[in-house]
mmCIF file of C-alpha atoms in Angstrom:
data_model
loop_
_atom_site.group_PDB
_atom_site.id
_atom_site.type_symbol
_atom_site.label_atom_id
_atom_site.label_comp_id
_atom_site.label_asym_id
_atom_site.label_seq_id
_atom_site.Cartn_x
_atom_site.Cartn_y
_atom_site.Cartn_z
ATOM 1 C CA UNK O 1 -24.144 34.531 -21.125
ATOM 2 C CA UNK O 2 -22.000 31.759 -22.627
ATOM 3 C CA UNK O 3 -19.891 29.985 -20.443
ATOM 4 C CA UNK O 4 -16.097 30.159 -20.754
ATOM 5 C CA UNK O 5 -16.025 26.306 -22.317
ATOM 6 C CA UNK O 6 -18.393 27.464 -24.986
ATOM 7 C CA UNK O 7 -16.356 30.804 -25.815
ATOM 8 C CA UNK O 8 -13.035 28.660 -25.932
ATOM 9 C CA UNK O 9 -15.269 25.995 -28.216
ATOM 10 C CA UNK O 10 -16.255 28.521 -30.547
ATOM 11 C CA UNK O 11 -12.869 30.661 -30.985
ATOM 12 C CA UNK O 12 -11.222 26.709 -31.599
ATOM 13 C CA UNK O 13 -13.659 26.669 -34.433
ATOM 14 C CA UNK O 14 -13.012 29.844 -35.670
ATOM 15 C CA UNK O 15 -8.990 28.989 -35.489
ATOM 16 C CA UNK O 16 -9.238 25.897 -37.510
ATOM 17 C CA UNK O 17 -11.088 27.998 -39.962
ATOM 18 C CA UNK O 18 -8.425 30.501 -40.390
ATOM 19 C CA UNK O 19 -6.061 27.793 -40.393
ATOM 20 C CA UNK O 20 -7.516 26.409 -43.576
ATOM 21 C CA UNK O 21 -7.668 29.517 -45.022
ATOM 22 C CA UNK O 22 -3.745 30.028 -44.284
ATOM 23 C CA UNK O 23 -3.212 26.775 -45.647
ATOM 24 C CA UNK O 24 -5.494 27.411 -49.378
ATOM 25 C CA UNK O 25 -3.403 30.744 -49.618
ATOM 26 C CA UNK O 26 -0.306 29.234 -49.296
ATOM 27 C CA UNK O 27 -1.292 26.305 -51.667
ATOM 28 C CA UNK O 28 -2.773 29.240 -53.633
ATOM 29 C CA UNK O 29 0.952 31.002 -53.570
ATOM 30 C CA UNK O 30 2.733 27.747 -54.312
ATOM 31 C CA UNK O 31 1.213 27.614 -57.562
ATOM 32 C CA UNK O 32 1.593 31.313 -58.504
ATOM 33 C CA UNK O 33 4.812 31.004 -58.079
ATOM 34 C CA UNK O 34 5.200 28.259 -60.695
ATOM 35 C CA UNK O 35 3.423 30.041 -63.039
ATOM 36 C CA UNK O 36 6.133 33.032 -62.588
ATOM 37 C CA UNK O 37 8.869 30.491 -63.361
ATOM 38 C CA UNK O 38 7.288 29.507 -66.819
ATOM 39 C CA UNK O 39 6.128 33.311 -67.657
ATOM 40 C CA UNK O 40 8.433 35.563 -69.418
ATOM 41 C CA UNK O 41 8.987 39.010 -67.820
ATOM 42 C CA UNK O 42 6.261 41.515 -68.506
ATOM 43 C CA UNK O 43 2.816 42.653 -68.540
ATOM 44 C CA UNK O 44 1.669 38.978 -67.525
ATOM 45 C CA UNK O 45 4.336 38.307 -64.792
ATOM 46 C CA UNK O 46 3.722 41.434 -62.719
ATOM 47 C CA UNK O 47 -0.007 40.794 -62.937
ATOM 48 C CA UNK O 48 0.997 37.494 -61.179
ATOM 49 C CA UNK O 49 3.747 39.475 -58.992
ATOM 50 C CA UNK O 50 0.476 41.885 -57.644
ATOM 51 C CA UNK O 51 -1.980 38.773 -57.277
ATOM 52 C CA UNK O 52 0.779 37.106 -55.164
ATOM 53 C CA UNK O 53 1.373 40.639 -53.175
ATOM 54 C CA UNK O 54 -2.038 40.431 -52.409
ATOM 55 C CA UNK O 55 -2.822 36.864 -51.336
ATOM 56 C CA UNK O 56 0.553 37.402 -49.004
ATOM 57 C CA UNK O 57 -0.734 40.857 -47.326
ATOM 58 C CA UNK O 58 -4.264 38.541 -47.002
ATOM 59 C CA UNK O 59 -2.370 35.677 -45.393
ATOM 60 C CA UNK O 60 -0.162 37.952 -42.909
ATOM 61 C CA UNK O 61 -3.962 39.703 -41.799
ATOM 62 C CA UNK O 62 -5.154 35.831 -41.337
ATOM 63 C CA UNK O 63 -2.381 35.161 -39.218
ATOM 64 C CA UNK O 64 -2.113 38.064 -37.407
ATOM 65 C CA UNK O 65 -6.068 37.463 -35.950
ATOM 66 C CA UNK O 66 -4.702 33.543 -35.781
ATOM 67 C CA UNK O 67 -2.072 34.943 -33.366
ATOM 68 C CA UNK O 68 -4.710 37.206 -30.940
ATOM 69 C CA UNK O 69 -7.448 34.594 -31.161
ATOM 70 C CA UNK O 70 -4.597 32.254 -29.882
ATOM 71 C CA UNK O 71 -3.254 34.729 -27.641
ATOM 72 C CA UNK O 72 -7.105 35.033 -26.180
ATOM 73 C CA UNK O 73 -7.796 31.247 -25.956
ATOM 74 C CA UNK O 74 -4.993 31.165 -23.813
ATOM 75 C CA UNK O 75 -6.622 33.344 -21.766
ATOM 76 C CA UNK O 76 -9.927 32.073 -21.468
ATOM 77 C CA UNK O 77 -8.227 28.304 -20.818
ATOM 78 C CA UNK O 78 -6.105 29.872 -17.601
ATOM 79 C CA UNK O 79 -9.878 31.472 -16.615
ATOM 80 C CA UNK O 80 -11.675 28.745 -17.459
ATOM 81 C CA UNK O 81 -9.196 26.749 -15.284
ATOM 82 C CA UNK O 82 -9.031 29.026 -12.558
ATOM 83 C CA UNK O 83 -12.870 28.595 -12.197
ATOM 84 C CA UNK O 84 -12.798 25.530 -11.904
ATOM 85 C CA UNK O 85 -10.115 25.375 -9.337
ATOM 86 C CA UNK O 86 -12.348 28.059 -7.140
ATOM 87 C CA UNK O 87 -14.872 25.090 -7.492
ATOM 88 C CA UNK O 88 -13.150 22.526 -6.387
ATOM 89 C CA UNK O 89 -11.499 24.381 -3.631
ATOM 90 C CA UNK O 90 -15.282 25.538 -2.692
ATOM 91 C CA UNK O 91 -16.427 21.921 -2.656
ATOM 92 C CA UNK O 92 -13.463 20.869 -0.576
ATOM 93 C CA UNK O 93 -14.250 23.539 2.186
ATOM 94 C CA UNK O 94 -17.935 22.287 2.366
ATOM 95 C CA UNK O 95 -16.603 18.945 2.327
ATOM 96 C CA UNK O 96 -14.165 20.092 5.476
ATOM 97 C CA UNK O 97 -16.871 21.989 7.140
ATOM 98 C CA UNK O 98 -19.577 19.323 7.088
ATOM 99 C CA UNK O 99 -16.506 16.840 8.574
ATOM 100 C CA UNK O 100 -15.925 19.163 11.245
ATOM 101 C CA UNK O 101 -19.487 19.313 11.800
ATOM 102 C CA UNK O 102 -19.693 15.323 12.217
ATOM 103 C CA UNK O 103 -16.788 15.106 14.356
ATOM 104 C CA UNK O 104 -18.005 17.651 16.815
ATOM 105 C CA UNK O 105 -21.072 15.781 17.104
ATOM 106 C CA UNK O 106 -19.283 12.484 18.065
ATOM 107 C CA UNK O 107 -16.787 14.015 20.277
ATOM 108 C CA UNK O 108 -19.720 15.022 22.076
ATOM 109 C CA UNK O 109 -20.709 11.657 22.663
ATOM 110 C CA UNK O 110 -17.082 10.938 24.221
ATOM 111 C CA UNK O 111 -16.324 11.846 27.103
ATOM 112 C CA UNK O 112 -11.903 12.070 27.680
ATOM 113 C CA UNK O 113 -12.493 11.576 30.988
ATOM 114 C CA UNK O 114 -14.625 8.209 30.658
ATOM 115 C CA UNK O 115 -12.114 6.792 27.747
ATOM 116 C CA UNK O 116 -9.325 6.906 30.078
ATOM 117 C CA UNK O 117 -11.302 5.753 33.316
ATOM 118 C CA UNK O 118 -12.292 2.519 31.097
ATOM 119 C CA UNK O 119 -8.530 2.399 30.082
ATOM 120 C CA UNK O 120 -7.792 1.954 33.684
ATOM 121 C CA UNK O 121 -10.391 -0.160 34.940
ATOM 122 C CA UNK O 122 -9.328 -2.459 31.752
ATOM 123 C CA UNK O 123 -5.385 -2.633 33.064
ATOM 124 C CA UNK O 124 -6.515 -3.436 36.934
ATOM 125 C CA UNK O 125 -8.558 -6.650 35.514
ATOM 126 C CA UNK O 126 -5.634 -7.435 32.768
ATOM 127 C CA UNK O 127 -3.590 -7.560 36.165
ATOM 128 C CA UNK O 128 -5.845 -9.275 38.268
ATOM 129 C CA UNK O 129 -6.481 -11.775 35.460
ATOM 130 C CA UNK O 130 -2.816 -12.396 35.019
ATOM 131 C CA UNK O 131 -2.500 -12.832 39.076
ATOM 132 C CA UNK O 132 -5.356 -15.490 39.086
ATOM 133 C CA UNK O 133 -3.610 -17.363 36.205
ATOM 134 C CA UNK O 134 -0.053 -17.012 38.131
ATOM 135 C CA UNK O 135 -2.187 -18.938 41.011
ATOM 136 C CA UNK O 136 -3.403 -21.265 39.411
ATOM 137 C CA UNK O 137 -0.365 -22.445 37.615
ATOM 138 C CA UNK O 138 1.122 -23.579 40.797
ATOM 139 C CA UNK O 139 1.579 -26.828 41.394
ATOM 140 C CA UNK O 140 -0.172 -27.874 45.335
ATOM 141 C CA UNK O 141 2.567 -30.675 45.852
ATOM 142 C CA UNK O 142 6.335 -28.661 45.173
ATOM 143 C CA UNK O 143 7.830 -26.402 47.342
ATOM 144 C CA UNK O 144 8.247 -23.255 45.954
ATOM 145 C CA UNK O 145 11.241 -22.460 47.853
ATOM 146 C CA UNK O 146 13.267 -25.348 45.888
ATOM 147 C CA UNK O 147 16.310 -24.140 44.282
ATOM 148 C CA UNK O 148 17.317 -25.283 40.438
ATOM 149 C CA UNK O 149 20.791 -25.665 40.760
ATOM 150 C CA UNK O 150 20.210 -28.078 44.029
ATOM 151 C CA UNK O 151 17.483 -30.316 41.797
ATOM 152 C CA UNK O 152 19.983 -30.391 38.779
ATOM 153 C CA UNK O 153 22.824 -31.860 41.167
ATOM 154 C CA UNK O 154 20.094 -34.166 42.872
ATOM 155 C CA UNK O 155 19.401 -35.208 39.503
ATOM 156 C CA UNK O 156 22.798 -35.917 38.437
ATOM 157 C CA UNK O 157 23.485 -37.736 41.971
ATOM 158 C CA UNK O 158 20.264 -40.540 41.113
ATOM 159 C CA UNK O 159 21.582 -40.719 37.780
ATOM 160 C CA UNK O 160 24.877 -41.782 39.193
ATOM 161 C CA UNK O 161 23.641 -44.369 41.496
ATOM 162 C CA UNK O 162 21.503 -45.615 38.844
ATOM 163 C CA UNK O 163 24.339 -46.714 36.382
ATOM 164 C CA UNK O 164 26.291 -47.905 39.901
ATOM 165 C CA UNK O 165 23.418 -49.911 40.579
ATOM 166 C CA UNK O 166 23.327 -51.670 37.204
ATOM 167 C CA UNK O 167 27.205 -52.520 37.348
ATOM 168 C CA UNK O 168 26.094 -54.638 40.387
ATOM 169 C CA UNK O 169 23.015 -55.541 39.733
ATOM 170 C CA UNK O 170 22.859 -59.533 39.893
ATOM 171 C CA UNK O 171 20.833 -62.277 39.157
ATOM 172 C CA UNK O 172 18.786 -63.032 42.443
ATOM 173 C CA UNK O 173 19.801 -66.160 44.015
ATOM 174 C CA UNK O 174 16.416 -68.396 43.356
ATOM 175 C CA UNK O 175 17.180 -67.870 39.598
ATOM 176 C CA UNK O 176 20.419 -69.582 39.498
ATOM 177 C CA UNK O 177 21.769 -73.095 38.487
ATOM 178 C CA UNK O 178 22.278 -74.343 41.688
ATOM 179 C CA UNK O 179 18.731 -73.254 43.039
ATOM 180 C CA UNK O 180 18.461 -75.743 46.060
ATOM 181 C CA UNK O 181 19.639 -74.269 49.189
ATOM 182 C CA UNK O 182 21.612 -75.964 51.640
ATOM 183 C CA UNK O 183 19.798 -77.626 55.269
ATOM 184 C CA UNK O 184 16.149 -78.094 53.136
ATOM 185 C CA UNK O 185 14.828 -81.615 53.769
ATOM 186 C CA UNK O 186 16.009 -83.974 50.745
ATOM 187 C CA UNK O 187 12.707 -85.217 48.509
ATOM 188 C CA UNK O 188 11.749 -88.635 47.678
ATOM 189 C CA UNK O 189 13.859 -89.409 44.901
ATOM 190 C CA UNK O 190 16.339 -88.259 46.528
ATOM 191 C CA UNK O 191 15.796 -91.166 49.097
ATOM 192 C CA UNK O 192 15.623 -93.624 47.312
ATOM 193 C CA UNK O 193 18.962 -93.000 45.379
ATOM 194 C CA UNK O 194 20.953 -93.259 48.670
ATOM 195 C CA UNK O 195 18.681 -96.218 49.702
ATOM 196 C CA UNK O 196 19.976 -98.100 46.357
#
């Protein structure tokens, strides 16, 4: 049997071929009509009254199938749709299915139990490691009992006697003008000076 895409392929062909017959008897009305105008009335004008009847009641038939074979595409397009929804939603569910298959299969190869045993065994050596680097970031020659606020005012203190020590700080007595002491023994020259 044909599918539903071929039936709504073939009735689209048969629609466009009505359609161009609508459209010839129209054109084919269209130019009765003119003739009418430029025909006096009588014999010859109802014979072209009567043709035009007839091409009309022809073009209402042609329309009237136009309007069922629409009205039946329609139909077959909301089938033809609907079948392939039920497809897709039947691929989908395999699709699910073989995922919950899969997943099954690898949750077998967890075990809860194990995942949160590692967690924990992971934490104790994260704490342990953190412990050995706390130890050895401690310094082997400071107290650890020293308190800040006494090493800021110790610091503060030096820095005070520092500045004090520079206000007094003097040039040491070998370094100055006068840089022979008093009571050394006198030199040669300065012998013979007094001698003269």
């Amino acid at each position: 049997p044909p599918s539903l895409s071929d039936a709504t392929q073939q009735a689209d062909g048969r629609m466009q071929r009505l359609d161009q017959k609508i459209n010839q008897l129209d054109s084919d009305l269209r130019t009765i009509r003119e003739q009418m105008k430029r025909v006096r009335p009588g014999p010859a004008q109802n014979n072209l009254k009567q043709r035009a009847m007839r091409i009309l009641k022809q073009k209402k038939m042609y329309e009237q199938q136009r309007d069922a074979l629409m009205g039946t595409m329609f139909n077959m397009e909301q089938a033809s749709f609907t079948t392939e929804s039920m497809n897709d939603t039947v691929v989908m569910v395999n699709a699910m299915k073989h995922a919950n298959t899969q997943m099954k299969k690898q949750f077998k190869q967890i075990n809860i139990d194990s995942v949160e045993d590692l967690y924990d065994d992971m934490a104790e050596l994260m704490e342990e490691n953190d412990m050995i680097q706390e130890a050895m970031s401690r310094s082997f020659s400071t107290p650890e009992d020293l308190d800040e606020n006494e090493l800021e005012a110790e610091l503060d203190a030096l820095g005070d006697e520092l500045l004090m020590g520079e206000d007094e700080e003097q040039l040491p007595s070998y370094l100055m003008e006068s840089s022979v002491p008093e009571g050394l023994p006198e030199t040669n020259e300065q012998q013979a000076d007094q001698i003269v």
